[in-house]
């Protein structure tokens, strides 16, 4: 079996160009979920504080 170096480099670059956006998207979703959880916790705390002052 004979492979050209250019073919191997092309395949590696193509694979990286497919994997990197997927990893970035997963990272983005994870950060968004964490931010949403923090906002939710703050809102819950504010509501709890408001209800306890009544």
PDB file of N, CA, C and O in Angstrom, residues 3 16 22 24 27 33-34 41-43 45 47 54:
ATOM      1  N   UNK A   3       1.077   5.433   0.155  1.00  0.00           N
ATOM      2  CA  UNK A   3       0.408   6.697   0.459  1.00  0.00           C
ATOM      3  C   UNK A   3       1.338   7.854   0.136  1.00  0.00           C
ATOM      4  O   UNK A   3       2.526   7.806   0.429  1.00  0.00           O
ATOM      5  N   UNK A  16      -9.156  17.296  11.330  1.00  0.00           N
ATOM      6  CA  UNK A  16      -9.088  18.340  12.356  1.00  0.00           C
ATOM      7  C   UNK A  16     -10.163  19.398  12.097  1.00  0.00           C
ATOM      8  O   UNK A  16     -10.815  19.872  13.030  1.00  0.00           O
ATOM      9  N   UNK A  22     -16.838  20.836  16.302  1.00  0.00           N
ATOM     10  CA  UNK A  22     -17.694  20.043  17.188  1.00  0.00           C
ATOM     11  C   UNK A  22     -17.277  20.246  18.637  1.00  0.00           C
ATOM     12  O   UNK A  22     -18.115  20.450  19.517  1.00  0.00           O
ATOM     13  N   UNK A  24     -15.639  22.818  19.883  1.00  0.00           N
ATOM     14  CA  UNK A  24     -15.966  24.196  20.266  1.00  0.00           C
ATOM     15  C   UNK A  24     -17.451  24.351  20.559  1.00  0.00           C
ATOM     16  O   UNK A  24     -17.838  25.049  21.506  1.00  0.00           O
ATOM     17  N   UNK A  27     -18.198  22.795  23.934  1.00  0.00           N
ATOM     18  CA  UNK A  27     -17.688  23.689  24.976  1.00  0.00           C
ATOM     19  C   UNK A  27     -18.631  24.875  25.172  1.00  0.00           C
ATOM     20  O   UNK A  27     -18.934  25.259  26.301  1.00  0.00           O
ATOM     21  N   UNK A  33     -24.872  26.369  29.598  1.00  0.00           N
ATOM     22  CA  UNK A  33     -25.660  25.661  30.615  1.00  0.00           C
ATOM     23  C   UNK A  33     -25.221  26.083  32.014  1.00  0.00           C
ATOM     24  O   UNK A  33     -26.048  26.292  32.901  1.00  0.00           O
ATOM     25  N   UNK A  34     -23.907  26.228  32.218  1.00  0.00           N
ATOM     26  CA  UNK A  34     -23.405  26.663  33.525  1.00  0.00           C
ATOM     27  C   UNK A  34     -23.888  28.073  33.845  1.00  0.00           C
ATOM     28  O   UNK A  34     -24.280  28.366  34.978  1.00  0.00           O
ATOM     29  N   UNK A  41     -29.955  30.051  39.949  1.00  0.00           N
ATOM     30  CA  UNK A  41     -29.681  30.045  41.385  1.00  0.00           C
ATOM     31  C   UNK A  41     -29.837  31.442  41.974  1.00  0.00           C
ATOM     32  O   UNK A  41     -30.393  31.603  43.065  1.00  0.00           O
ATOM     33  N   UNK A  42     -29.357  32.461  41.259  1.00  0.00           N
ATOM     34  CA  UNK A  42     -29.492  33.827  41.748  1.00  0.00           C
ATOM     35  C   UNK A  42     -30.963  34.238  41.827  1.00  0.00           C
ATOM     36  O   UNK A  42     -31.385  34.875  42.799  1.00  0.00           O
ATOM     37  N   UNK A  43     -31.732  33.897  40.799  1.00  0.00           N
ATOM     38  CA  UNK A  43     -33.157  34.227  40.814  1.00  0.00           C
ATOM     39  C   UNK A  43     -33.872  33.509  41.950  1.00  0.00           C
ATOM     40  O   UNK A  43     -34.727  34.102  42.632  1.00  0.00           O
ATOM     41  N   UNK A  45     -32.575  32.594  44.751  1.00  0.00           N
ATOM     42  CA  UNK A  45     -32.162  33.237  46.000  1.00  0.00           C
ATOM     43  C   UNK A  45     -32.905  34.556  46.184  1.00  0.00           C
ATOM     44  O   UNK A  45     -33.351  34.862  47.290  1.00  0.00           O
ATOM     45  N   UNK A  47     -35.837  35.368  44.957  1.00  0.00           N
ATOM     46  CA  UNK A  47     -37.231  35.059  45.288  1.00  0.00           C
ATOM     47  C   UNK A  47     -37.370  34.584  46.740  1.00  0.00           C
ATOM     48  O   UNK A  47     -38.316  34.951  47.428  1.00  0.00           O
ATOM     49  N   UNK A  54     -41.552  39.177  53.622  1.00  0.00           N
ATOM     50  CA  UNK A  54     -42.985  39.484  53.724  1.00  0.00           C
ATOM     51  C   UNK A  54     -43.538  39.161  55.072  1.00  0.00           C
ATOM     52  O   UNK A  54     -43.217  38.311  55.773  1.00  0.00           O
TER      53      UNK A  54
END
